[in-house]
CSV table of C-alpha atoms in Angstrom, one decimal:
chain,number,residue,atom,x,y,z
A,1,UNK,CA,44.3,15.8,26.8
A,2,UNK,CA,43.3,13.3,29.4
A,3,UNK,CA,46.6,11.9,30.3
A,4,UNK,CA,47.7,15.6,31.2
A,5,UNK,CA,45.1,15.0,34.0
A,6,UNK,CA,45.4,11.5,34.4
A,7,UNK,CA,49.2,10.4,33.5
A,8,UNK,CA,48.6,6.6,34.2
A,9,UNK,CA,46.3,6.0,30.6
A,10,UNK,CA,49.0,6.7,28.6
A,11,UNK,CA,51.2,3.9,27.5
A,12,UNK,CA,54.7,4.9,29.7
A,13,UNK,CA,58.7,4.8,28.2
A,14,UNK,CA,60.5,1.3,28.4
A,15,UNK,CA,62.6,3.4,30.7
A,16,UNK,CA,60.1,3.4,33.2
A,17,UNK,CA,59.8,0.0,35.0
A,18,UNK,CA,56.2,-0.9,35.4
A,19,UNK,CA,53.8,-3.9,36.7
A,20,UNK,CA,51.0,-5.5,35.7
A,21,UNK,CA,49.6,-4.6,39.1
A,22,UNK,CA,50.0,-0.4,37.9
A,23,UNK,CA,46.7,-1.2,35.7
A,24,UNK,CA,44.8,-1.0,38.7
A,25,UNK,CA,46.0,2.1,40.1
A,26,UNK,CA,43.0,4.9,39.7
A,27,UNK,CA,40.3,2.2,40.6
A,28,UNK,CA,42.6,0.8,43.9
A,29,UNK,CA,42.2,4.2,45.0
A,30,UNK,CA,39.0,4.6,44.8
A,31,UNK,CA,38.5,1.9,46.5
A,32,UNK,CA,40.9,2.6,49.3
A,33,UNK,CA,38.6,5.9,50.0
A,34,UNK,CA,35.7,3.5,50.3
A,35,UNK,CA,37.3,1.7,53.1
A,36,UNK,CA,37.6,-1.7,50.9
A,37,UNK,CA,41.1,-2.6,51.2
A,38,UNK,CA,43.4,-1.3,54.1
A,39,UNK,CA,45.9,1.5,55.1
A,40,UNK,CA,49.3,1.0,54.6
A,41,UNK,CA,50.1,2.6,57.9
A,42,UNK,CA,49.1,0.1,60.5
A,43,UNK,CA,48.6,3.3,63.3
A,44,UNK,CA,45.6,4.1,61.3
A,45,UNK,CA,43.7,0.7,61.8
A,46,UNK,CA,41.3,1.2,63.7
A,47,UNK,CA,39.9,4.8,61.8
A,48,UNK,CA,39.9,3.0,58.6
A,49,UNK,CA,37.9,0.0,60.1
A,50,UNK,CA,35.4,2.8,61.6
A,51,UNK,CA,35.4,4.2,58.1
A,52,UNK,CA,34.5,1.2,56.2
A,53,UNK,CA,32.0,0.2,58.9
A,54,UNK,CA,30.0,3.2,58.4
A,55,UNK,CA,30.3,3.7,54.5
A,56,UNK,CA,29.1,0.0,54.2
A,57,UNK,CA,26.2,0.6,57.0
A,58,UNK,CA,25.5,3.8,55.0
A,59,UNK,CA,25.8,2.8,51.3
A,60,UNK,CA,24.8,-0.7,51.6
A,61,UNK,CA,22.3,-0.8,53.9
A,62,UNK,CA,20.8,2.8,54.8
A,63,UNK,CA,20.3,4.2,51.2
A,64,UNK,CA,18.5,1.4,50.3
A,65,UNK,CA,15.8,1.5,52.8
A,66,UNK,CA,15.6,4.9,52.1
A,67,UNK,CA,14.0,4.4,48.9
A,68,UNK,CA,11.9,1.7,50.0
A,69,UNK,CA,10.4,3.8,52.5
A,70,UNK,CA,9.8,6.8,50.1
A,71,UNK,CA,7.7,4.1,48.0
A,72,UNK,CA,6.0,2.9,50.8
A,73,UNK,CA,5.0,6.4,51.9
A,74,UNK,CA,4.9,8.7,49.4
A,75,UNK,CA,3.9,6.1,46.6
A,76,UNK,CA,0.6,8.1,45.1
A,77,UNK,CA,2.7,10.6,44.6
A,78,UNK,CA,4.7,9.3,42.0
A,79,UNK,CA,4.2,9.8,38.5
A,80,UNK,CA,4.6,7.3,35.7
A,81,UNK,CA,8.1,8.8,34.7
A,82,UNK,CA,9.4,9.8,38.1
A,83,UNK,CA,8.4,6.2,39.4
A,84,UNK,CA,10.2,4.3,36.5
A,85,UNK,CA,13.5,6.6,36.7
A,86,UNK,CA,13.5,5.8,40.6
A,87,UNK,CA,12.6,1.9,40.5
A,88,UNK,CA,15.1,1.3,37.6
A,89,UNK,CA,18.0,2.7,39.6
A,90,UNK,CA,16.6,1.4,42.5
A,91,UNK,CA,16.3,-2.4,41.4
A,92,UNK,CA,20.2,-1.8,40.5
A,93,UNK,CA,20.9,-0.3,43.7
A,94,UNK,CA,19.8,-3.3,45.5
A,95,UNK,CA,21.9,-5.6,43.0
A,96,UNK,CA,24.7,-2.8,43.6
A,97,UNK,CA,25.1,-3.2,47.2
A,98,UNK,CA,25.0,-7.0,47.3
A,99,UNK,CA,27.9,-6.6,44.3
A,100,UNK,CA,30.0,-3.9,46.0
A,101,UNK,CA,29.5,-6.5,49.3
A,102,UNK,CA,30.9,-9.4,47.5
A,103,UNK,CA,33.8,-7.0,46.1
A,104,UNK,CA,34.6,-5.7,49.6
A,105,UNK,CA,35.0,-9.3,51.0
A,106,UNK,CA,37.1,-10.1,47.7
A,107,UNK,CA,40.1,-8.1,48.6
A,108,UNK,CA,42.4,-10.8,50.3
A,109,UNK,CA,42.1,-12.9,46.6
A,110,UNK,CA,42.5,-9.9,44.7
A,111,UNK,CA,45.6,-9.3,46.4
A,112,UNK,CA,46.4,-13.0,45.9
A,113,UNK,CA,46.2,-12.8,42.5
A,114,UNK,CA,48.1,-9.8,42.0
A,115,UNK,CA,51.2,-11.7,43.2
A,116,UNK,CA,50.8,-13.9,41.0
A,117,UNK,CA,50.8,-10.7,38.4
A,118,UNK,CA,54.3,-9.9,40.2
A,119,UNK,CA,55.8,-13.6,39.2
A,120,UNK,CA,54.4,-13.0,36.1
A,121,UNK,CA,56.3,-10.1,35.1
A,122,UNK,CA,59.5,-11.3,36.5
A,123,UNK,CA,59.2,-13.1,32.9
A,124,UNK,CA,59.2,-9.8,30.9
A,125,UNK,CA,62.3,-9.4,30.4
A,126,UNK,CA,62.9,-8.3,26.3
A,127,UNK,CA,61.1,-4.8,25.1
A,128,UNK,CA,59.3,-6.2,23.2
A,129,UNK,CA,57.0,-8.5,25.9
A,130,UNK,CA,57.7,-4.9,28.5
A,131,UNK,CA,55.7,-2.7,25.5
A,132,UNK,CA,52.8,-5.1,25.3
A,133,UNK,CA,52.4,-5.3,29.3
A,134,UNK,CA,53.2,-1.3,29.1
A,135,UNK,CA,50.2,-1.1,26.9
A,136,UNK,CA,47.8,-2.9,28.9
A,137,UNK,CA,48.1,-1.4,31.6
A,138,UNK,CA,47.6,1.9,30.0
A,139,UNK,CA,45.0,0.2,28.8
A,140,UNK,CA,43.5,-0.7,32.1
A,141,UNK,CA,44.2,2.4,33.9
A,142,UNK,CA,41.8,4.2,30.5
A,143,UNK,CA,39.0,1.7,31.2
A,144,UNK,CA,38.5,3.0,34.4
A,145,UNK,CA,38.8,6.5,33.6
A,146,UNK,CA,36.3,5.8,30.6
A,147,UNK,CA,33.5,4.3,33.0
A,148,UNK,CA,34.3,7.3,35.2
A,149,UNK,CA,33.2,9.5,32.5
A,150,UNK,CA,30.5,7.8,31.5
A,151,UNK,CA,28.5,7.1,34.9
A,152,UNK,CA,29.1,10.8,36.1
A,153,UNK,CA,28.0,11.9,33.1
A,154,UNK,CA,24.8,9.9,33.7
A,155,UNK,CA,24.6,11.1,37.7
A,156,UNK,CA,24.7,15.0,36.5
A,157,UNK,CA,22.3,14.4,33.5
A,158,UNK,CA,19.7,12.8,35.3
A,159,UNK,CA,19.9,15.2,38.1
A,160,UNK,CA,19.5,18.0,36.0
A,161,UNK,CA,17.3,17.2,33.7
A,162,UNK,CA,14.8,16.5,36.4
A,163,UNK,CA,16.0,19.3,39.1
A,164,UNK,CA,15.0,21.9,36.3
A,165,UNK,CA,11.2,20.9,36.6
A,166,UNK,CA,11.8,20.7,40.3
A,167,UNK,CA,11.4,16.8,40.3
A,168,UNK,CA,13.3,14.6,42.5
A,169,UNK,CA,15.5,12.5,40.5
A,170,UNK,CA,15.4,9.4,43.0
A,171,UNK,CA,12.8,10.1,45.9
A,172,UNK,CA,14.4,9.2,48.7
A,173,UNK,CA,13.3,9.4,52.5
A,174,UNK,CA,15.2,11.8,54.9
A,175,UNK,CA,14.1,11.9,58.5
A,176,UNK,CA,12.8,15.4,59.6
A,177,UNK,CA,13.2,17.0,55.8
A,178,UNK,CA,10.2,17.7,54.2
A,179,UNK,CA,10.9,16.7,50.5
A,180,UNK,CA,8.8,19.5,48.7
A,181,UNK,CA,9.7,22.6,51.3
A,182,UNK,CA,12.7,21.7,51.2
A,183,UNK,CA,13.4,20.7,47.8
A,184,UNK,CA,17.0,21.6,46.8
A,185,UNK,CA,18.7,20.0,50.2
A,186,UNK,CA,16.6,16.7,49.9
A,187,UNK,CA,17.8,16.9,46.3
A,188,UNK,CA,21.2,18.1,47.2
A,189,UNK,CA,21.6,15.3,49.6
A,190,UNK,CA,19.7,12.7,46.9
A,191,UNK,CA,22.6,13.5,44.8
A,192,UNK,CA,25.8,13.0,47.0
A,193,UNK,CA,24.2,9.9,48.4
A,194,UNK,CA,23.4,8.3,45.0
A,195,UNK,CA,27.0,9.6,43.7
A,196,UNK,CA,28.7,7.5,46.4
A,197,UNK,CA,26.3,4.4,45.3
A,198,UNK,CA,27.3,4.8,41.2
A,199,UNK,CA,31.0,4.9,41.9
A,200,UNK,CA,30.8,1.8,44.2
A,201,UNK,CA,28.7,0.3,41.5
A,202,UNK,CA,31.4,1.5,38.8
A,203,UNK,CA,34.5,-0.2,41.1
A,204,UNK,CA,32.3,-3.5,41.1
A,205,UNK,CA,32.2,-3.4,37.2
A,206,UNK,CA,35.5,-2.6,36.3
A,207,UNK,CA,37.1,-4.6,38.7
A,208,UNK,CA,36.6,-7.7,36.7
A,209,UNK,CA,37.2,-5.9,33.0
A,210,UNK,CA,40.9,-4.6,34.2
A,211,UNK,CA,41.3,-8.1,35.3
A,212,UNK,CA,40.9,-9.9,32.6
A,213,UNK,CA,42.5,-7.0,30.0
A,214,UNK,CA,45.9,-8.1,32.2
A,215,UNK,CA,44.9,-11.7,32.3
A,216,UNK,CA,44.6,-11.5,28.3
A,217,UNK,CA,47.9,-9.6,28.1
A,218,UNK,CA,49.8,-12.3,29.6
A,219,UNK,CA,47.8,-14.9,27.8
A,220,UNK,CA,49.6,-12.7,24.6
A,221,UNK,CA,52.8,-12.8,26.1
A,222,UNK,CA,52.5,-16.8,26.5
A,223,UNK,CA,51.3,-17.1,22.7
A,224,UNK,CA,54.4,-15.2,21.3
A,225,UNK,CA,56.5,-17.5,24.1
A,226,UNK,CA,54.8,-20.6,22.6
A,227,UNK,CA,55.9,-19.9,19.1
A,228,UNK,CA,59.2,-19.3,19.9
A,229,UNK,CA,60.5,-22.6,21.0
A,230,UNK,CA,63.0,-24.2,19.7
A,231,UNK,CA,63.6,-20.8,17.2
A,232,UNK,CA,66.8,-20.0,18.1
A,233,UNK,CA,70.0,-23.2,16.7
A,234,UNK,CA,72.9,-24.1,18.8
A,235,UNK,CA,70.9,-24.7,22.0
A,236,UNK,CA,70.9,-27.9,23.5
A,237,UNK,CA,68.4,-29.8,24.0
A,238,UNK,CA,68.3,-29.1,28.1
A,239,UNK,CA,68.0,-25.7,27.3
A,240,UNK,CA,65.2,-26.0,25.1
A,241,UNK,CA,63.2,-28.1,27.9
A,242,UNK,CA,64.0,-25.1,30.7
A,243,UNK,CA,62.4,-23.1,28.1
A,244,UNK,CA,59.3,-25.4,28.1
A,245,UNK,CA,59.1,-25.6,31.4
A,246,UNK,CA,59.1,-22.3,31.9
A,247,UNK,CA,56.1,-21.6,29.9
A,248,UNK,CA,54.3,-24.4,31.6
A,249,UNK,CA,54.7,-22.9,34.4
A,250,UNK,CA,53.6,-19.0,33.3
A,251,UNK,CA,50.4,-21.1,32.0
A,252,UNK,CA,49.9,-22.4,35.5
A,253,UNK,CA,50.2,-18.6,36.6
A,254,UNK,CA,47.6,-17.6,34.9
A,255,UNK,CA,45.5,-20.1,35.6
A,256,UNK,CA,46.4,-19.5,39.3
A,257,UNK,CA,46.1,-15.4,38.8
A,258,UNK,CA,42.3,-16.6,37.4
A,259,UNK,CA,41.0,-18.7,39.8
A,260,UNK,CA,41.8,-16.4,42.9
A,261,UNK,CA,39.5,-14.1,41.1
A,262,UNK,CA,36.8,-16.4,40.1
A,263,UNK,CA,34.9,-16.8,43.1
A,264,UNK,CA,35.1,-12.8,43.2
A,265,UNK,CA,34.0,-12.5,40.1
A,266,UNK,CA,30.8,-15.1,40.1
A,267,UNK,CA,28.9,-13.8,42.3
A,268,UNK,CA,28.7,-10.0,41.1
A,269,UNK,CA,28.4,-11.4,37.6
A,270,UNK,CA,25.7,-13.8,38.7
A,271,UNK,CA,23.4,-10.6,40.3
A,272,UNK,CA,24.4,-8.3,37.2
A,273,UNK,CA,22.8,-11.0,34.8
A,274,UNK,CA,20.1,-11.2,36.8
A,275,UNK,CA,19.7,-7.6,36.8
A,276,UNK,CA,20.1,-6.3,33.5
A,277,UNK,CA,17.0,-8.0,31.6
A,278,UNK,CA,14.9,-6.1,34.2
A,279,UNK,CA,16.7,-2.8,34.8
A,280,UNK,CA,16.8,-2.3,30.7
A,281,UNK,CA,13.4,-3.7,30.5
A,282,UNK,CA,12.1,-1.1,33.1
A,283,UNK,CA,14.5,1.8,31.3
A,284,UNK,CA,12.7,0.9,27.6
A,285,UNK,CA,9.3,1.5,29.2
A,286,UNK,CA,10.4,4.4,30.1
A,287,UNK,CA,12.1,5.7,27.3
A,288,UNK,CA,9.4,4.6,25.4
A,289,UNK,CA,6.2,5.7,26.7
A,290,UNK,CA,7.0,8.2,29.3
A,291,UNK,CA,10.5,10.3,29.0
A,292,UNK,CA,10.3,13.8,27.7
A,293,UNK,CA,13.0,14.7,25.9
A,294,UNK,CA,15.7,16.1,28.6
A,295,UNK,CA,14.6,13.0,30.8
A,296,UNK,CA,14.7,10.5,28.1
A,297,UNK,CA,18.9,11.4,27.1
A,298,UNK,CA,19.7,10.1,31.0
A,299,UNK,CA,17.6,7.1,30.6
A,300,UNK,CA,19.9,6.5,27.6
A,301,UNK,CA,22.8,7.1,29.2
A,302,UNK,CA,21.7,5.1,31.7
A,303,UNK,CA,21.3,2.1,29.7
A,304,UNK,CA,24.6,2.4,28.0
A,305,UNK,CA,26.0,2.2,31.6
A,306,UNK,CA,23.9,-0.8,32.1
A,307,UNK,CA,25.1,-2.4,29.0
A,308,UNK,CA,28.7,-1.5,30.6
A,309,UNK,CA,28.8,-3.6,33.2
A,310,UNK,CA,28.6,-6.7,31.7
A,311,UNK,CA,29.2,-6.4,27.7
A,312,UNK,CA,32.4,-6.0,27.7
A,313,UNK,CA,33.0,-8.4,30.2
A,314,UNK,CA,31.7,-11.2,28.4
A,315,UNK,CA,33.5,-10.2,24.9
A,316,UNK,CA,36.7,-11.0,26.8
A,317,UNK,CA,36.1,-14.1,28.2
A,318,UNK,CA,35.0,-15.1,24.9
A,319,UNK,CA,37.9,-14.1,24.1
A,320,UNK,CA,40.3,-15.7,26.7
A,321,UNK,CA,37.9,-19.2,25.4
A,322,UNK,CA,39.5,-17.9,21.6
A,323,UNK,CA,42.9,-17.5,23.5
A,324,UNK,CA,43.3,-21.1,24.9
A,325,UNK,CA,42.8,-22.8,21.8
A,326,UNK,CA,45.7,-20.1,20.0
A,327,UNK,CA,48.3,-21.5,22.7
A,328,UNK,CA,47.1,-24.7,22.1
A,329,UNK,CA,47.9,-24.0,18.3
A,330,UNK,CA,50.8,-22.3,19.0
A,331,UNK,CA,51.8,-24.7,20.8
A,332,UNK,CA,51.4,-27.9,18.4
A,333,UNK,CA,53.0,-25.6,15.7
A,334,UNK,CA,56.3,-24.9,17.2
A,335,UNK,CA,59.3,-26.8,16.1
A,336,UNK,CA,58.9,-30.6,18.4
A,337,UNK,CA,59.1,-33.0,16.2
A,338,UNK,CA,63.1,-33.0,16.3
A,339,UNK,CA,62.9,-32.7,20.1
A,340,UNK,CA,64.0,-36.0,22.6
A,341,UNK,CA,61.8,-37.8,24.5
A,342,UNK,CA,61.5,-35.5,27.8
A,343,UNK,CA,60.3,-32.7,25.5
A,344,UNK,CA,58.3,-34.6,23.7
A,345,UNK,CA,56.3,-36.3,26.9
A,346,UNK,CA,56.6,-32.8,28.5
A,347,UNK,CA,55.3,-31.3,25.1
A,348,UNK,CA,51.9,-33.8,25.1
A,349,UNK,CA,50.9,-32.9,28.9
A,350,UNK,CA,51.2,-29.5,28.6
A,351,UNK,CA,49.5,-29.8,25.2
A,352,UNK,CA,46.5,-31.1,27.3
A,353,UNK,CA,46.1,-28.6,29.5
A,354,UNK,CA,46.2,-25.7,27.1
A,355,UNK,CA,43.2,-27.7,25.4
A,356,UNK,CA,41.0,-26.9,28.4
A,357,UNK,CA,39.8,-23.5,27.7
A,358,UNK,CA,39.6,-20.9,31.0
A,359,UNK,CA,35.5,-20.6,31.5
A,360,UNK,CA,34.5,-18.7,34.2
A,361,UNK,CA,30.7,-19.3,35.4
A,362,UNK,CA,28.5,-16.2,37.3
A,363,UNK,CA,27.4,-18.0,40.2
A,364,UNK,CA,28.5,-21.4,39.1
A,365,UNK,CA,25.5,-21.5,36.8
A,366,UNK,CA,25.6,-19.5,33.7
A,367,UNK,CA,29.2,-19.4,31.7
A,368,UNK,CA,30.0,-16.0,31.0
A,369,UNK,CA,29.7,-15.2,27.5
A,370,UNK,CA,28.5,-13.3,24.9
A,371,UNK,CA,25.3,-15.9,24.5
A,372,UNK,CA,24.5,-15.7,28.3
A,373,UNK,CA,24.6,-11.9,27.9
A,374,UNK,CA,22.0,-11.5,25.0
A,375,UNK,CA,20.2,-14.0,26.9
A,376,UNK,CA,19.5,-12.1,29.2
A,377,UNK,CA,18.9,-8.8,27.3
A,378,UNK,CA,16.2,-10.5,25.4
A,379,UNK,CA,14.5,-10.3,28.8
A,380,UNK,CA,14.2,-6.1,28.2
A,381,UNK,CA,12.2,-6.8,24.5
A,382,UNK,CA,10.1,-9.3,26.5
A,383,UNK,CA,8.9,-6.5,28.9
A,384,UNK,CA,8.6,-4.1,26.4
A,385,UNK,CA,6.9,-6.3,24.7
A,386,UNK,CA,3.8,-7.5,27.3
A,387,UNK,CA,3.4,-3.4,28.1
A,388,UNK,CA,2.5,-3.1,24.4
A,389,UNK,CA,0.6,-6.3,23.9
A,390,UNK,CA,-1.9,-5.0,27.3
A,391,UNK,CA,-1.5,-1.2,26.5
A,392,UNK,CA,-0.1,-1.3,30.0
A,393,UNK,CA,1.6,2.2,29.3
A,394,UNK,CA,-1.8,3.9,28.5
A,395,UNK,CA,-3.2,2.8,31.9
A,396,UNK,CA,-0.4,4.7,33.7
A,397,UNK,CA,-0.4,7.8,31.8
């Protein structure tokens, strides 16, 4: 039912010719209406610069001293819950803007690496490799849509579920409106504002999960590649070291596609870690001690976004790590020990390199993993924890 609405998640016909670069369709345009990447039509420069400039001055800069203000001014007026909804969205929105920021500036090595997507698929030549990249990028393209869903089904909860007991949702200072008089345009305006802020967020966090589902799918391709040599009698024994050279050089593709992306990629990374621990922390308290019922399913939803942005991140790098040491297998497996000397010499360097797995570090000091990740969850039961131990909740109520 959703491909009728959105064709590009479904896996398309071999009679279609597609790129690895398609996967990023629905999420390039998304950002293209943010102002993060350019027009194609030069004549319209300038109104996209003045675009960007004043979404960024807006979303990155303006909305967050909004809410500051509103807890500087109105912060007696908060209650327990209505506090704790609007810090834990507001610690993230701080981490969001410096992540949408480093995204923004990453567009020149996005676009790097998506060339080197294009020589990549210059080698998919059989139906066989064109289905697998065919299904990754339908693959892609469904992530997106997926974490679309899922944090506008979070926005509308958690504006409705506090709208109906005429509460704001995230108490944020207008000039000249008077939040209480005039509740349901503050609200209204809360609403779009915060919208714009989650579906920056969501480009940040499934920028790098796309980008690594296609990095993965070429790492398959270069398995399947790697078993094959030497497979096929009556070659000679030039051709077979073309065909080795060929894959060494698909490997340094990849490894070329990754690090154009991995200075994009560490920092936003880097600020989510540092994030999560204290947003889910400040989401459990609040889930735990203060939610009602309607409140409490958008908490949950909210932490499942949370959990979003970097679980399944860190499962595929793990992943990748698994990867390297497959080609490297693969690899040592295939049929060499008949080769000459060139393949053979050719066959122990490139035999190296595959040995060094592809790590990529958040902020060039914690590897992104699965480990780092639940590291930094424990931080949540750690919170929870001390409010318990004190009976901080009972002192808020």
């Amino acid at each position: 039912m959703l491909s009728q609405f959105f064709p590009h998640i479904k896996e398309k016909p071999l009679s279609e010719r597609v790129k690895s670069r398609d996967a990023f369709v629905y999420l390039d345009r998304v950002m293209w209406s943010f102002g993060w990447t350019v027009p194609e039509n030069k004549r319209w420069d300038l109104h996209y610069k003045l675009w960007s400039t004043f979404v960024t001055l807006l979303i990155f800069i303006l909305l967050p001293i909004s809410v500051s203000v509103e807890y500087i001014q109105r912060f007696k007026t908060f209650s327990a819950g209505e506090f704790l909804s609007s810090i834990q969205i507001g610690v993230n929105m701080y981490g969001s803007s410096f992540k949408s920021y480093l995204t923004m500036m990453g567009y020149k090595k996005r676009q790097e690496a998506k060339m080197s997507l294009d020589e990549l698929d210059k080698r998919c030549v059989c139906d066989e490799e064109r289905t697998i990249v065919h299904r990754h990028v339908a693959l892609g393209n469904f992530c997106y849509i997926f974490y679309h869903i899922a944090y506008t089904s979070f926005l509308i909860s958690n504006f409705l579920s506090f709208i109906m007991k005429r509460i704001h949702a995230w108490r944020m200072y207008f000039p000249y409106v008077d939040p209480e008089k005039q509740f349901y345009i503050s609200s209204i305006a809360e609403v779009i504002l915060r919208g714009w802020a989650v579906f920056m967020d969501l480009c940040t966090d499934v920028c790098p999960l796309i980008s690594m589902v296609i990095a993965r799918c070429h790492i398959t391709l270069l398995k399947q590649r790697l078993r094959n040599l030497r497979s096929e009698p009556g070659r000679t024994e030039d051709e077979y070291l073309k065909e080795l050279a060929d894959c060494v050089r698909d490997h340094r593709l990849i490894l070329d596609y990754v690090d154009a992306l991995r200075s994009v990629f560490s920092g936003t990374i880097f600020v989510q870690f540092l994030l999560i621990g204290i947003v889910l922390g400040l989401s459990m308290i609040n889930i735990m001690f203060f939610s009602t019922l309607s409140t409490g399913v958008a908490v949950v939803l909210f932490m499942s976004c949370v959990s979003m942005q970097t679980f399944p991140f860190c499962y595929l790098c793990n992943m990748i790590m698994d990867d390297c040491q497959e080609m490297a297998d693969s690899l040592f497996q295939s049929d060499w020990t008949s080769a000459d000397r060139r393949y053979k010499s050719t066959l122990v360097y490139f035999l190296h390199n595959l040995q060094q797995p592809i790590i990529l570090t958040a902020g060039g000091v914690f590897p992104i993993s699965m480990q780092t990740n639940l590291n930094m969850v424990k931080l949540a039961f750690t919170a929870v924890t001390i409010v318990k131990q004190f009976n901080l909740a009972e002192k808020f109520q």
